Coordinates of C-alpha atoms and ligand atoms in Angstrom, one line a residue:
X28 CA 7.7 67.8 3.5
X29 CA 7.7 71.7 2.8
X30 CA 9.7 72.6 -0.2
X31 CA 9.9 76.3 0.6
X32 CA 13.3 76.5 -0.9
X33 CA 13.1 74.3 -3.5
X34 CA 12.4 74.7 -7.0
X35 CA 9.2 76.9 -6.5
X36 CA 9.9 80.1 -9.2
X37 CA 9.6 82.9 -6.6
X38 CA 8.2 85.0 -9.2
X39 CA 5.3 82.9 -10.1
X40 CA 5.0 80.2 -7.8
X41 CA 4.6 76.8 -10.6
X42 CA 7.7 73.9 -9.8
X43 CA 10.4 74.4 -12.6
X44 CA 13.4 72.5 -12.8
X45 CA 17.1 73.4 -12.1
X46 CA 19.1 73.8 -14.6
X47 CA 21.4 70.4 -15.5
X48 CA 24.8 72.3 -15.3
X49 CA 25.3 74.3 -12.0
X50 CA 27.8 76.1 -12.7
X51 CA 25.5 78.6 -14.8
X52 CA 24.6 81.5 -12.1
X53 CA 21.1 81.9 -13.1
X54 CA 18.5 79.8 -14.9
X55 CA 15.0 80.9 -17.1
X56 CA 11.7 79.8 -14.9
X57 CA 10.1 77.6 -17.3
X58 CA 7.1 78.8 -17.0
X59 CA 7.5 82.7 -16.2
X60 CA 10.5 82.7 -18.2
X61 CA 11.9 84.7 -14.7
X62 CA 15.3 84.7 -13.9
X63 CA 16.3 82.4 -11.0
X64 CA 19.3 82.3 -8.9
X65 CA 21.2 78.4 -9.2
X66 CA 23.1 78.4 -6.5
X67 CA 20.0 79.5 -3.7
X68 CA 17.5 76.8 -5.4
X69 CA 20.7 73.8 -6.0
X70 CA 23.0 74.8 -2.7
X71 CA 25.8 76.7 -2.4
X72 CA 27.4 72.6 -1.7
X73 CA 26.3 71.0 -4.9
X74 CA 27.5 74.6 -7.3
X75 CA 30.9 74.1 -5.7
X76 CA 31.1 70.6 -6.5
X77 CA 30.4 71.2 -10.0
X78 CA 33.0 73.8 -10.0
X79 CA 35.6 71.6 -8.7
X80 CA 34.6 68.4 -11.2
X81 CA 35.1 71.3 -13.8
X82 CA 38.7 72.2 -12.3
X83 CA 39.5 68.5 -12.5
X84 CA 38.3 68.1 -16.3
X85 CA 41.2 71.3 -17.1
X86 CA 44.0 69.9 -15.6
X87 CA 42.8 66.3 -16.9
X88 CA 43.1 68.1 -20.3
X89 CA 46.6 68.5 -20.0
X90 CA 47.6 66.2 -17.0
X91 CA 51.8 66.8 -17.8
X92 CA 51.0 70.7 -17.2
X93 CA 49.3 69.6 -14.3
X94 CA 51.9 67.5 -12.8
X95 CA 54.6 70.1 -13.4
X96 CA 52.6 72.9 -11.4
X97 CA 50.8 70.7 -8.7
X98 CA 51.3 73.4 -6.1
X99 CA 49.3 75.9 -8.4
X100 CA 47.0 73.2 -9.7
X101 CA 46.2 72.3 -6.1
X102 CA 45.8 76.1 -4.8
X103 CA 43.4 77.2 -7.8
X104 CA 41.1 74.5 -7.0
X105 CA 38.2 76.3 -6.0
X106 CA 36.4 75.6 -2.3
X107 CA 34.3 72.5 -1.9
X108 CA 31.3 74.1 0.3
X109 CA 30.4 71.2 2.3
X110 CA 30.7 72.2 5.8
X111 CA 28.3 72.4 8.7
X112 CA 25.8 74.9 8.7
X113 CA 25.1 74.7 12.4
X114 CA 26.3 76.8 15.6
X115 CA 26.9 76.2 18.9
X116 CA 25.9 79.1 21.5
X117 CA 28.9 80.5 23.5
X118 CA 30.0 83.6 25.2
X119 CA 32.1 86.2 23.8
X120 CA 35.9 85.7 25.8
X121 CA 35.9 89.5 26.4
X122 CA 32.7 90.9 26.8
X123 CA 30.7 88.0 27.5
X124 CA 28.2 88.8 25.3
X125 CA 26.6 85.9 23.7
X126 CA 28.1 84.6 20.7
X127 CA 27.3 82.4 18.0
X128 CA 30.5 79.8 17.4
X129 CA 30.4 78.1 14.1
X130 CA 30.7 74.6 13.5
X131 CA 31.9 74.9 10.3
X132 CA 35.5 73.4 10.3
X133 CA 36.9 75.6 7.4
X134 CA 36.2 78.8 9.4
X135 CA 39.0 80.1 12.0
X136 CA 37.5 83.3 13.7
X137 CA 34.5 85.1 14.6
X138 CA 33.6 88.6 15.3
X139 CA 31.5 89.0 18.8
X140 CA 28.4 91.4 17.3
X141 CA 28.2 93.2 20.9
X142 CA 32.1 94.2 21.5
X143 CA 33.4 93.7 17.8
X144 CA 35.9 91.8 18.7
X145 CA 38.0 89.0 16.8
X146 CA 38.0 85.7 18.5
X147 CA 39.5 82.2 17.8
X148 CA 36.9 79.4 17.4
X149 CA 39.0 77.1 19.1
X150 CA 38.8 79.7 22.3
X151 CA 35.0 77.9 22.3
X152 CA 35.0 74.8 21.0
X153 CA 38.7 72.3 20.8
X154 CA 39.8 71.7 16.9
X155 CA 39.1 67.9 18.2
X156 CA 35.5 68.4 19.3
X157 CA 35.1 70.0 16.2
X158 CA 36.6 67.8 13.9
X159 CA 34.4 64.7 15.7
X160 CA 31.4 66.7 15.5
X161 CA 32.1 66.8 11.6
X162 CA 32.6 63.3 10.8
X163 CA 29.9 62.5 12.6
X164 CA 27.6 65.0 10.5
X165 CA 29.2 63.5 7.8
X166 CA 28.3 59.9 8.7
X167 CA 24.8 60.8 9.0
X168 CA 24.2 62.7 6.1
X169 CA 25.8 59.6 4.0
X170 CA 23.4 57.4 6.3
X171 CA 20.1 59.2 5.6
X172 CA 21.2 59.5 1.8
X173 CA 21.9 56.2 1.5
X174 CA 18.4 55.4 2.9
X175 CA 17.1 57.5 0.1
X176 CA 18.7 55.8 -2.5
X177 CA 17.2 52.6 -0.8
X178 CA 14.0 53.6 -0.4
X179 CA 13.1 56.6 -2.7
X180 CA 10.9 59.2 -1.9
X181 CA 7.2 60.3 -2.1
X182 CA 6.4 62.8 -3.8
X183 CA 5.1 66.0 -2.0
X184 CA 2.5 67.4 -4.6
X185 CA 0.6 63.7 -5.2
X186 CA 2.1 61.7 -3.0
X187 CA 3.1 58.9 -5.9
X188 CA 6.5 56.9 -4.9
X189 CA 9.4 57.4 -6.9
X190 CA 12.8 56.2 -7.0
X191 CA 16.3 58.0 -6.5
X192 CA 19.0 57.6 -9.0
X193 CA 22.8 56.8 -7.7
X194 CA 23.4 59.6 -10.4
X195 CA 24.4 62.3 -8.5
X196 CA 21.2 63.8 -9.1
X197 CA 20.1 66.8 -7.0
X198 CA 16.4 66.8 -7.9
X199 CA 14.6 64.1 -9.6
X200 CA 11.5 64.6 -11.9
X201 CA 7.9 63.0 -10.3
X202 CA 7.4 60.5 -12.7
X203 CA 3.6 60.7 -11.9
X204 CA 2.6 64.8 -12.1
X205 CA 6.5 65.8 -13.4
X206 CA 7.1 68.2 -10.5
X207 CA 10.1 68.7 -9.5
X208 CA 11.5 67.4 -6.6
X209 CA 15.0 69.1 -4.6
X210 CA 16.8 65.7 -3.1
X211 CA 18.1 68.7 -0.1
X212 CA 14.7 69.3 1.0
X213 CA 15.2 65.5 2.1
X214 CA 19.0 64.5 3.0
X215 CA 21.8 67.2 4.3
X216 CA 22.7 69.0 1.1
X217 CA 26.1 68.7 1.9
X218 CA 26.0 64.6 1.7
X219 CA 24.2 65.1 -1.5
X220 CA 27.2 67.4 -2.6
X221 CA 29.7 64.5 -1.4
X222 CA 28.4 62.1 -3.9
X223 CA 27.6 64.6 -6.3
X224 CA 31.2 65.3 -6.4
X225 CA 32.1 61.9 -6.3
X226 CA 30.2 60.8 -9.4
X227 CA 32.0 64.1 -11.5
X228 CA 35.4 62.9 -10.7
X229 CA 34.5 59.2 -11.6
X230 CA 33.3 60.3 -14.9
X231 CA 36.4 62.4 -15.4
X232 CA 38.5 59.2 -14.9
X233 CA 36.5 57.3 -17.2
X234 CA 36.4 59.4 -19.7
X235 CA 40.0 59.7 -19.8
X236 CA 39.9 55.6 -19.9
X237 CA 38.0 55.8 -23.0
X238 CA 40.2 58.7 -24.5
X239 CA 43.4 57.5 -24.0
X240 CA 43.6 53.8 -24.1
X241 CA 47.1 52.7 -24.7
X242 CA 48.6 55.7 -22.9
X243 CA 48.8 53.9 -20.1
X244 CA 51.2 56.7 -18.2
X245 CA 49.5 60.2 -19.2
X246 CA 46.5 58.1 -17.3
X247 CA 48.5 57.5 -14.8
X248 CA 49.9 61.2 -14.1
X249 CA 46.2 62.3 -14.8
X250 CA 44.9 60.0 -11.6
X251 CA 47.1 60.9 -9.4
X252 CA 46.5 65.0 -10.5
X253 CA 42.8 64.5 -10.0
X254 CA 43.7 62.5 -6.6
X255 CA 45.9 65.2 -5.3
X256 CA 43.4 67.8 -6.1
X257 CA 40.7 66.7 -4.8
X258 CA 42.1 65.5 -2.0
X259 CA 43.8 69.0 -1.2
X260 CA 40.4 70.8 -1.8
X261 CA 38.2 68.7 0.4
X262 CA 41.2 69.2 3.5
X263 CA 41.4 72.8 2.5
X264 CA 37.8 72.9 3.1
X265 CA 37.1 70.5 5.9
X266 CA 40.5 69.0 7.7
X267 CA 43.1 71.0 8.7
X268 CA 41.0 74.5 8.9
X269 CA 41.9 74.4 12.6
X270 CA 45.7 74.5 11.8
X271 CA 47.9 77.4 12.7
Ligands
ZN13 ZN1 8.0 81.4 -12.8
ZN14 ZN1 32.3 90.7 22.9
ZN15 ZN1 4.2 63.9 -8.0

C-alpha cells in the first residue's frame, strides 16, 4: 500500500507523526524539525471535524447562550468537509465542451473551462441521483472502516499486524518498527472523518455528564445545542446542497 501522501516529511523523507490536535495549521517534522502542513498530511475531512467538535465544546460552555441564539450558533458552525471527491464526465450545456460535474453534494455550480460559463450541477446529474450516489459512498466507506476496525492492518514498512483503535484515530503508531501509519491511505478519509467526528461530540457529552451532575436541565439544553448543531452542519454540508 503506497503512502505517498501520508506522513512522509517532504523535506526529508523519515515517517513522523501528525500532530494529536488538527486544528494546529502546521506541525514540526520530528526528525527535520521542517514545517509540515496538517491539513494536506491529516485531510481536509478529519481538520474540519476537529473544528466542528471545537465549535460544539464553545457553545457546550455556555449552553443557555447557545439556546438563545441557535440560528447564529447553527450558522457559525464551520463546514464538515466530508463530501465526495469524485466526478462524473459530462458536456458543457452551451458549448459542449467537456466538462467535469462534481459529485460532491454541497457544491451547486460549475464553470465550463472551454466557454467560461456558469452551469447548474443538476443540468448534469438529478439532486436524486446525486444524493443516492452519496449515501451509497457513505455506506461503503463505513463498510470498509468497519472492516478495519475488525481486522487491523499490516503495516507497510515491516509488514507486522497491528490493530485499529475505535478511537477516532487517524493514524496509528506500528507497534513493531513505530512508523507511522495514515488510517486514509486505507479507508475513504471521509468515513474516517464521520467517526472521527462522532467520537468528539461523544466526549463533549460526556464530559458535560461528568461536570454537571445534578444539573439535570443545563444538560439537557446543552444536548439538544450540540444535536441541532451538528445536525445543521452535516445537512449544510451534505443534504440539502441541491435546494434552491
Ligand atoms: Zn523531516
Ligand atoms: Zn462551455
Ligand atoms: Zn511496522
Amino acid at each position: 500500500m503506497s503512502s505517498d501522501r501520508g506522513v512522509t516529511c517532504s523535506a526529508c523523507g523519515a515517517t513522523t507523526p501528525l500532530p494529536d490536535d488538527l486544528l494546529v495549521p502546521t506541525f514540526a517534522c520530528a526528525f527535520c524539525h521542517g514545517t509540515l502542513s496538517t491539513a494536506a498530511h491529516a485531510g481536509e475531512a478529519a481538520v474540519s471535524a476537529d473544528a466542528l467538535v471545537g465549535h460544539i465544546e464553545r457553545l457546550a460552555a455556555d449552553p443557555k447562550a447557545a439556546m438563545a441564539n441557535l440560528d447564529e450558533s447553527v450558522r457559525s458552525a464551520p463546514r464538515f468537509e466530508g463530501g465526495s471527491r469524485e466526478h462524473r464526465e459530462g458536456t458543457c450545456v452551451h458549448c459542449r465542451a467537456p466538462v467535469a460535474v462534481p459529485l460532491d453534494l454541497a457544491v451547486r455550480e460549475l464553470t465550463c473551462g472551454a466557454c467560461g460559463r456558469a452551469q447548474f450541477v443538476r443540468e448534469h446529474i438529478s439532486d436524486e441521483e446525486r444524493f443516492r450516489l452519496d449515501m451509497a459512498r457513505q455506506v461503503a466507506g463505513n463498510e470498509a472502516y468497519e472492516r478495519l476496525l475488525a481486522e487491523g492492518l499490516a503495516c507497510p514498512k515491516c509488514g507486522g499486524h497491528n490493530p485499529v483503535p475505535d478511537d477516532g484515530s487517524v493514524q496509528l503508531i506500528c507497534k513493531f518498527c513505530r512508523a507511522a501509519i495514515l488510517l486514509s491511505d486505507h479507508v475513504d478519509e471521509s468515513a474516517i472523518a464521520r467517526h472521527r467526528l462522532k467520537h468528539g461530540v461523544y466526549a463533549v457529552r460526556d464530559e458535560l455528564m461528568r461536570q454537571q451532575q445534578g444539573r439535570q436541565r443545563t444538560i439537557g439544553i446543552a444536548v439538544a445545542v450540540i444535536v441541532v448543531v451538528v445536525l445543521g452542519a452535516l445537512i449544510a454540508a451534505n443534504l440539502l446542497a441541491g435546494g434552491s
